[in-house]
Amino acid sequence: MRRLSLVAAVALVVGLLAGIVGARPASASTFGPSKTFLEISDSTFTNDITTAHYGQQVLFVVRVFDHSTDCTLQVGSCNVPQGTVELHDGDVNNTPAFQSVNLVADPNSDNSASAFIRYAGLAAGSHSISAKYVAPVVGNKFDPSASDPSPLTITQDGTTTALAQSSTTNVFGQGVDYTATVTPNDAPDTAHGALKPGGQVQFFDGINTLGTVNLDSNTGKATYHDTTLAVGVHNSLSARYAGDTNYSASLSYPSLSHTVTQGGSTSTLTSSASSVVFGQPYTVTDTVAAVSPATGTPVGSVTISDALSGVTTTTPLANGSVTLSLPNGALGKAVGVHQFSSSYPGDSNFTGSTSNTLSVTVNKANTQTALTTSGSPSTGGQGVTFTATVSVVSPGAGAATGTVQFMDGAANLGAPQPVNGSGVATFITSVLAPGSHSITAVYSGDANFNGSTSSPVSQTVTCDRVVSGSAAGFTASSGSTCVSGGTVSGTINVPAGAQVFLLNSTVTGALNASNARSISVCGSTIYGSTTIVSDSGGFVLIGDPVDAGCAANTINGNLLLQNNHGGLELGGNRIGGTVTLSGNSGGGALPKNVAPVVESNTIGGGLNCSGDSPAASDNNHSNTVSGARTGECNRPGF
């Protein structure tokens, strides 16, 4: 290849700038051969080069000569080639041109034209550069020609990475911006095709990768917003530019230090309801959150306290909250105003906090009472069982306690009866007067439930014979005889199988019953010297105002109760003479009593008990006895 001297090169540059294109003789060759030469130099055209780094401007000098025979052999027969030249990286026929410029006639030559091409965009790597002459479509068309390949190696340009941070300290989760600035060692000649650095930047906390961000090739910067640094001092923060095809990687230096402190927290208690009734489900939720500018979700456990019950519970947080389903045992259960509060102790990233005080009022739940009878109509003196069932009205829940007062109209029937664990209370009576009765059950309520009154139940009491007003002594006929509010002058005799009900009446004689079906004496006065009830197969009730609703009686003489086998209750009476119990079996008016019951009586004579099975009981209500106590009744306090 013909070399250009420095002087010739300078003259050629001057000619190119002036744009001098001389006129050529009309006899110039039209299709003659051409010859193309390529020279690769530094940007000052001082030295030929075979190596450059990326982004460095390279000067490609291309000269095309008239290489026809006429020009070679005949003086004055040369022509200056016209058209363009292309630069190719590789085979000129199989690779696209990466640059193409017009030829300019050399000012000091009659057979050549030149092109000066400045370019900096060749990628790092090995290249084989050739120049190709392309004749114009019209005009003096020389044959195409190409230069010999010229090797050119482009190396990566070095870089420097600098790291900066938006602050040197922050609370957990607040976040900090890390900005890496990547600077090429030599500024790329972007005016001639070079690109600025691209690719990615990795940010590190020591050896741990925080994140990777694409480098903005326009600004040379990459910014990463980090919210993941743990509480503490981080002394080894760095950024590494990973490099790209044309630029080498670089690591920031020196490392930065950043301090992360604990963020604040808030604890907030809320409830699904501010007022509920006893047993009604509700929830209390504690939400623990970061206080801005801190972010993230606190972990650990919270302790929720119920000031009313004095109960606390510690529960792990799940996604920053805890929801308690109440009532839970004593927690949040009792009637009253519950003052809930919570305490969060904090964790490694957040400080602790105490919640607001949350009030939830638990009111008594309502109840409803249902009343049933064992059967209506019943016969006077026949035992009737009334059953009251107390149920809790939704949304309340739980088991009612307390008592039920059974009532006949406005009058109490005996003492209030306890409600069992199933909400049931029962009352047994055989002293309802003949006629129609409106029975109700009144539930007293308890600490958790409001009281309620049943709908009335009609109870009809019938007798085969009813005696009222004044009557002479008589012998009861078989079946049932009811003496209600009467005055009987003489003795009442009760034969086998008969049933007698004596209510609020006066008998001037005695009451003698043998093998009766049942005997009931309530609120009456008997003047006879000795009242005898023996061998009864049914229940014998002589007074019991507390348990059976049978008013106490006054019996002026002696009382003999023997060999009765259907249960016996003698309660609250005033007896002038001696009371004798012998050979009786069966319990008192309440189901819990399995022995004959003698309780709360005032006895003017002695109290003699023998052969009763089980032994007679005072049901924890002692009698007042003026005379001697003998047999099984001879116990202190009986």
Short mmCIF file of N, CA, C and O in Angstrom, two decimals, residues 400-475:
data_model
loop_
_atom_site.label_atom_id
_atom_site.label_comp_id
_atom_site.label_asym_id
_atom_site.label_seq_id
_atom_site.Cartn_x
_atom_site.Cartn_y
_atom_site.Cartn_z
N ALA A 400 -77.87 -20.91 82.86
CA ALA A 400 -78.46 -20.07 83.90
C ALA A 400 -78.39 -20.77 85.25
O ALA A 400 -78.49 -22.00 85.35
N THR A 401 -78.18 -19.99 86.30
CA THR A 401 -78.24 -20.49 87.68
C THR A 401 -79.30 -19.67 88.40
O THR A 401 -80.05 -18.91 87.81
N GLY A 402 -79.35 -19.83 89.72
CA GLY A 402 -80.35 -19.08 90.48
C GLY A 402 -81.54 -19.95 90.85
O GLY A 402 -81.43 -21.18 90.96
N THR A 403 -82.68 -19.32 91.02
CA THR A 403 -83.87 -20.04 91.48
C THR A 403 -85.09 -19.65 90.66
O THR A 403 -85.10 -18.63 89.98
N VAL A 404 -86.11 -20.50 90.78
CA VAL A 404 -87.41 -20.25 90.18
C VAL A 404 -88.46 -20.27 91.29
O VAL A 404 -88.52 -21.22 92.09
N GLN A 405 -89.25 -19.22 91.33
CA GLN A 405 -90.38 -19.19 92.27
C GLN A 405 -91.63 -19.59 91.50
O GLN A 405 -92.04 -18.94 90.55
N PHE A 406 -92.23 -20.71 91.94
CA PHE A 406 -93.48 -21.15 91.33
C PHE A 406 -94.63 -20.43 92.06
O PHE A 406 -94.62 -20.29 93.29
N MET A 407 -95.60 -19.97 91.27
CA MET A 407 -96.67 -19.15 91.84
C MET A 407 -98.03 -19.65 91.37
O MET A 407 -98.19 -20.09 90.23
N ASP A 408 -98.97 -19.57 92.30
CA ASP A 408 -100.39 -19.85 92.01
C ASP A 408 -101.09 -18.50 92.02
O ASP A 408 -101.42 -17.97 93.09
N GLY A 409 -101.27 -17.92 90.83
CA GLY A 409 -101.76 -16.55 90.78
C GLY A 409 -100.71 -15.63 91.34
O GLY A 409 -99.56 -15.62 90.91
N ALA A 410 -101.10 -14.85 92.41
CA ALA A 410 -100.14 -13.94 93.04
C ALA A 410 -99.48 -14.55 94.26
O ALA A 410 -98.64 -13.91 94.89
N ALA A 411 -99.85 -15.80 94.61
CA ALA A 411 -99.32 -16.43 95.82
C ALA A 411 -98.17 -17.36 95.47
O ALA A 411 -98.20 -18.07 94.45
N ASN A 412 -97.15 -17.33 96.35
CA ASN A 412 -96.02 -18.24 96.15
C ASN A 412 -96.41 -19.66 96.48
O ASN A 412 -97.14 -19.92 97.43
N LEU A 413 -95.90 -20.57 95.69
CA LEU A 413 -96.03 -22.00 95.99
C LEU A 413 -94.71 -22.46 96.57
O LEU A 413 -93.73 -22.74 95.86
N GLY A 414 -94.65 -22.50 97.91
CA GLY A 414 -93.43 -22.96 98.55
C GLY A 414 -92.29 -21.97 98.36
O GLY A 414 -92.46 -20.81 97.99
N ALA A 415 -91.08 -22.47 98.64
CA ALA A 415 -89.87 -21.66 98.52
C ALA A 415 -89.37 -21.70 97.09
O ALA A 415 -89.69 -22.61 96.32
N PRO A 416 -88.51 -20.71 96.70
CA PRO A 416 -87.89 -20.77 95.37
C PRO A 416 -87.07 -22.05 95.22
O PRO A 416 -86.41 -22.51 96.16
N GLN A 417 -87.14 -22.62 94.04
CA GLN A 417 -86.45 -23.88 93.76
C GLN A 417 -85.20 -23.63 92.91
O GLN A 417 -85.21 -22.79 92.01
N PRO A 418 -84.11 -24.35 93.20
CA PRO A 418 -82.86 -24.11 92.47
C PRO A 418 -82.94 -24.58 91.01
O PRO A 418 -83.62 -25.56 90.70
N VAL A 419 -82.22 -23.84 90.17
CA VAL A 419 -82.10 -24.22 88.75
C VAL A 419 -80.86 -25.09 88.62
O VAL A 419 -79.76 -24.71 89.05
N ASN A 420 -81.04 -26.27 88.02
CA ASN A 420 -79.89 -27.16 87.89
C ASN A 420 -79.02 -26.78 86.68
O ASN A 420 -79.29 -25.81 85.97
N GLY A 421 -77.99 -27.55 86.45
CA GLY A 421 -77.05 -27.24 85.37
C GLY A 421 -77.66 -27.27 83.99
O GLY A 421 -77.06 -26.76 83.03
N SER A 422 -78.81 -27.86 83.86
CA SER A 422 -79.49 -27.91 82.56
C SER A 422 -80.55 -26.82 82.43
O SER A 422 -81.32 -26.82 81.47
N GLY A 423 -80.59 -25.91 83.41
CA GLY A 423 -81.57 -24.83 83.35
C GLY A 423 -82.96 -25.24 83.78
O GLY A 423 -83.93 -24.56 83.43
N VAL A 424 -83.07 -26.32 84.55
CA VAL A 424 -84.39 -26.86 84.93
C VAL A 424 -84.60 -26.75 86.44
O VAL A 424 -83.69 -27.04 87.23
N ALA A 425 -85.79 -26.33 86.82
CA ALA A 425 -86.21 -26.33 88.22
C ALA A 425 -87.58 -27.00 88.30
O ALA A 425 -88.42 -26.84 87.41
N THR A 426 -87.79 -27.78 89.36
CA THR A 426 -89.07 -28.49 89.51
C THR A 426 -89.69 -28.18 90.86
O THR A 426 -88.98 -27.85 91.83
N PHE A 427 -91.00 -28.30 90.91
CA PHE A 427 -91.73 -28.12 92.17
C PHE A 427 -92.86 -29.15 92.20
O PHE A 427 -93.62 -29.28 91.25
N ILE A 428 -92.94 -29.88 93.34
CA ILE A 428 -93.97 -30.92 93.50
C ILE A 428 -94.92 -30.47 94.60
O ILE A 428 -94.49 -30.09 95.69
N THR A 429 -96.19 -30.49 94.31
CA THR A 429 -97.18 -30.13 95.32
C THR A 429 -98.40 -31.02 95.18
O THR A 429 -98.75 -31.47 94.09
N SER A 430 -99.03 -31.29 96.33
CA SER A 430 -100.29 -32.04 96.33
C SER A 430 -101.35 -31.28 97.11
O SER A 430 -102.33 -31.87 97.57
N VAL A 431 -101.13 -29.94 97.29
CA VAL A 431 -102.03 -29.18 98.16
C VAL A 431 -102.83 -28.14 97.40
O VAL A 431 -103.42 -27.25 98.01
N LEU A 432 -102.85 -28.22 96.09
CA LEU A 432 -103.67 -27.28 95.35
C LEU A 432 -105.14 -27.54 95.63
O LEU A 432 -105.63 -28.67 95.59
N ALA A 433 -105.85 -26.45 95.94
CA ALA A 433 -107.27 -26.58 96.26
C ALA A 433 -108.05 -26.96 95.01
O ALA A 433 -107.63 -26.71 93.89
N PRO A 434 -109.18 -27.61 95.21
CA PRO A 434 -110.02 -27.93 94.05
C PRO A 434 -110.38 -26.68 93.27
O PRO A 434 -110.59 -25.61 93.83
N GLY A 435 -110.37 -26.78 91.99
CA GLY A 435 -110.70 -25.67 91.12
C GLY A 435 -109.62 -25.44 90.10
O GLY A 435 -108.75 -26.28 89.87
N SER A 436 -109.68 -24.28 89.47
CA SER A 436 -108.73 -23.93 88.40
C SER A 436 -107.65 -23.02 88.96
O SER A 436 -107.95 -22.05 89.66
N HIS A 437 -106.41 -23.31 88.61
CA HIS A 437 -105.25 -22.54 89.09
C HIS A 437 -104.44 -22.04 87.89
O HIS A 437 -104.24 -22.78 86.92
N SER A 438 -103.96 -20.82 88.00
CA SER A 438 -103.06 -20.26 86.98
C SER A 438 -101.65 -20.27 87.57
O SER A 438 -101.31 -19.45 88.43
N ILE A 439 -100.85 -21.19 87.10
CA ILE A 439 -99.52 -21.40 87.66
C ILE A 439 -98.48 -20.73 86.75
O ILE A 439 -98.51 -20.89 85.52
N THR A 440 -97.59 -19.98 87.36
CA THR A 440 -96.47 -19.39 86.61
C THR A 440 -95.16 -19.72 87.32
O THR A 440 -95.15 -20.06 88.51
N ALA A 441 -94.08 -19.59 86.56
CA ALA A 441 -92.74 -19.80 87.10
C ALA A 441 -91.95 -18.51 86.86
O ALA A 441 -91.87 -18.03 85.73
N VAL A 442 -91.40 -17.96 87.93
CA VAL A 442 -90.65 -16.70 87.85
C VAL A 442 -89.19 -17.00 88.13
O VAL A 442 -88.81 -17.35 89.26
N TYR A 443 -88.38 -16.85 87.06
CA TYR A 443 -86.93 -17.06 87.22
C TYR A 443 -86.32 -15.78 87.77
O TYR A 443 -86.53 -14.68 87.26
N SER A 444 -85.50 -15.95 88.81
CA SER A 444 -84.96 -14.80 89.54
C SER A 444 -83.85 -14.08 88.78
O SER A 444 -83.57 -12.91 89.04
N GLY A 445 -83.23 -14.77 87.81
CA GLY A 445 -82.02 -14.22 87.20
C GLY A 445 -80.81 -14.50 88.07
O GLY A 445 -80.91 -15.01 89.19
N ASP A 446 -79.64 -14.19 87.56
CA ASP A 446 -78.41 -14.36 88.33
C ASP A 446 -77.42 -13.29 87.89
O ASP A 446 -77.80 -12.28 87.29
N ALA A 447 -76.16 -13.49 88.20
CA ALA A 447 -75.16 -12.46 87.90
C ALA A 447 -75.00 -12.24 86.40
O ALA A 447 -74.55 -11.17 85.97
N ASN A 448 -75.39 -13.21 85.59
CA ASN A 448 -75.15 -13.13 84.15
C ASN A 448 -76.41 -13.03 83.31
O ASN A 448 -76.33 -12.68 82.13
N PHE A 449 -77.56 -13.36 83.91
CA PHE A 449 -78.79 -13.45 83.12
C PHE A 449 -79.93 -12.68 83.79
O PHE A 449 -80.07 -12.70 85.02
N ASN A 450 -80.72 -12.04 82.96
CA ASN A 450 -81.92 -11.38 83.44
C ASN A 450 -83.00 -12.41 83.75
O ASN A 450 -83.06 -13.48 83.14
N GLY A 451 -83.85 -12.07 84.71
CA GLY A 451 -84.96 -12.95 85.05
C GLY A 451 -86.03 -12.96 83.97
O GLY A 451 -86.05 -12.12 83.06
N SER A 452 -86.93 -13.91 84.08
CA SER A 452 -88.04 -14.02 83.13
C SER A 452 -89.18 -14.77 83.77
O SER A 452 -88.99 -15.51 84.74
N THR A 453 -90.37 -14.56 83.25
CA THR A 453 -91.57 -15.20 83.79
C THR A 453 -92.24 -16.02 82.70
O THR A 453 -92.37 -15.55 81.55
N SER A 454 -92.61 -17.20 83.04
CA SER A 454 -93.24 -18.07 82.06
C SER A 454 -94.65 -17.61 81.73
O SER A 454 -95.25 -16.81 82.46
N SER A 455 -95.15 -18.12 80.65
CA SER A 455 -96.58 -17.98 80.38
C SER A 455 -97.34 -18.86 81.38
O SER A 455 -96.84 -19.90 81.82
N PRO A 456 -98.55 -18.46 81.80
CA PRO A 456 -99.29 -19.26 82.80
C PRO A 456 -99.72 -20.62 82.25
O PRO A 456 -100.02 -20.77 81.07
N VAL A 457 -99.69 -21.59 83.13
CA VAL A 457 -100.19 -22.93 82.82
C VAL A 457 -101.43 -23.17 83.68
O VAL A 457 -101.41 -22.93 84.90
N SER A 458 -102.48 -23.61 83.06
CA SER A 458 -103.72 -23.87 83.80
C SER A 458 -103.67 -25.26 84.42
O SER A 458 -103.41 -26.24 83.71
N GLN A 459 -103.89 -25.29 85.73
CA GLN A 459 -103.93 -26.57 86.43
C GLN A 459 -105.31 -26.70 87.11
O GLN A 459 -105.68 -25.87 87.94
N THR A 460 -106.03 -27.71 86.71
CA THR A 460 -107.37 -27.95 87.29
C THR A 460 -107.27 -29.10 88.29
O THR A 460 -106.73 -30.17 87.98
N VAL A 461 -107.77 -28.83 89.50
CA VAL A 461 -107.77 -29.85 90.55
C VAL A 461 -109.23 -30.27 90.80
O VAL A 461 -110.11 -29.43 91.03
N THR A 462 -109.46 -31.54 90.72
CA THR A 462 -110.82 -32.06 90.91
C THR A 462 -110.84 -33.02 92.11
O THR A 462 -109.81 -33.61 92.48
N CYS A 463 -112.01 -33.16 92.74
CA CYS A 463 -112.23 -34.15 93.80
C CYS A 463 -113.56 -34.84 93.55
O CYS A 463 -114.51 -34.22 93.06
N ASP A 464 -113.60 -36.11 93.94
CA ASP A 464 -114.88 -36.80 93.81
C ASP A 464 -115.92 -36.17 94.75
O ASP A 464 -117.11 -36.12 94.44
N ARG A 465 -115.40 -35.67 95.90
CA ARG A 465 -116.30 -35.03 96.87
C ARG A 465 -115.61 -33.79 97.39
O ARG A 465 -114.42 -33.83 97.73
N VAL A 466 -116.34 -32.68 97.48
CA VAL A 466 -115.80 -31.43 98.00
C VAL A 466 -116.64 -31.02 99.20
O VAL A 466 -117.88 -30.96 99.13
N VAL A 467 -115.94 -30.78 100.33
CA VAL A 467 -116.61 -30.35 101.57
C VAL A 467 -116.15 -28.95 101.88
O VAL A 467 -114.94 -28.68 101.94
N SER A 468 -117.08 -28.03 102.03
CA SER A 468 -116.74 -26.66 102.40
C SER A 468 -117.81 -26.16 103.36
O SER A 468 -118.89 -26.75 103.49
N GLY A 469 -117.56 -25.10 104.04
CA GLY A 469 -118.52 -24.61 105.02
C GLY A 469 -118.57 -25.53 106.23
O GLY A 469 -117.58 -26.16 106.60
N SER A 470 -119.71 -25.62 106.88
CA SER A 470 -119.85 -26.44 108.09
C SER A 470 -120.36 -27.83 107.73
O SER A 470 -121.26 -27.97 106.89
N ALA A 471 -119.75 -28.82 108.37
CA ALA A 471 -120.17 -30.20 108.11
C ALA A 471 -119.93 -31.02 109.35
O ALA A 471 -119.06 -30.71 110.18
N ALA A 472 -120.72 -32.08 109.50
CA ALA A 472 -120.52 -32.98 110.61
C ALA A 472 -119.38 -33.93 110.29
O ALA A 472 -118.96 -34.07 109.15
N GLY A 473 -118.84 -34.59 111.32
CA GLY A 473 -117.82 -35.59 111.08
C GLY A 473 -118.32 -36.63 110.10
O GLY A 473 -119.50 -36.92 110.05
N PHE A 474 -117.36 -37.20 109.34
CA PHE A 474 -117.80 -38.14 108.32
C PHE A 474 -116.71 -39.15 108.03
O PHE A 474 -115.55 -38.98 108.42
N THR A 475 -117.16 -40.18 107.34
CA THR A 475 -116.23 -41.18 106.82
C THR A 475 -116.12 -40.98 105.33
O THR A 475 -117.13 -41.00 104.60
#
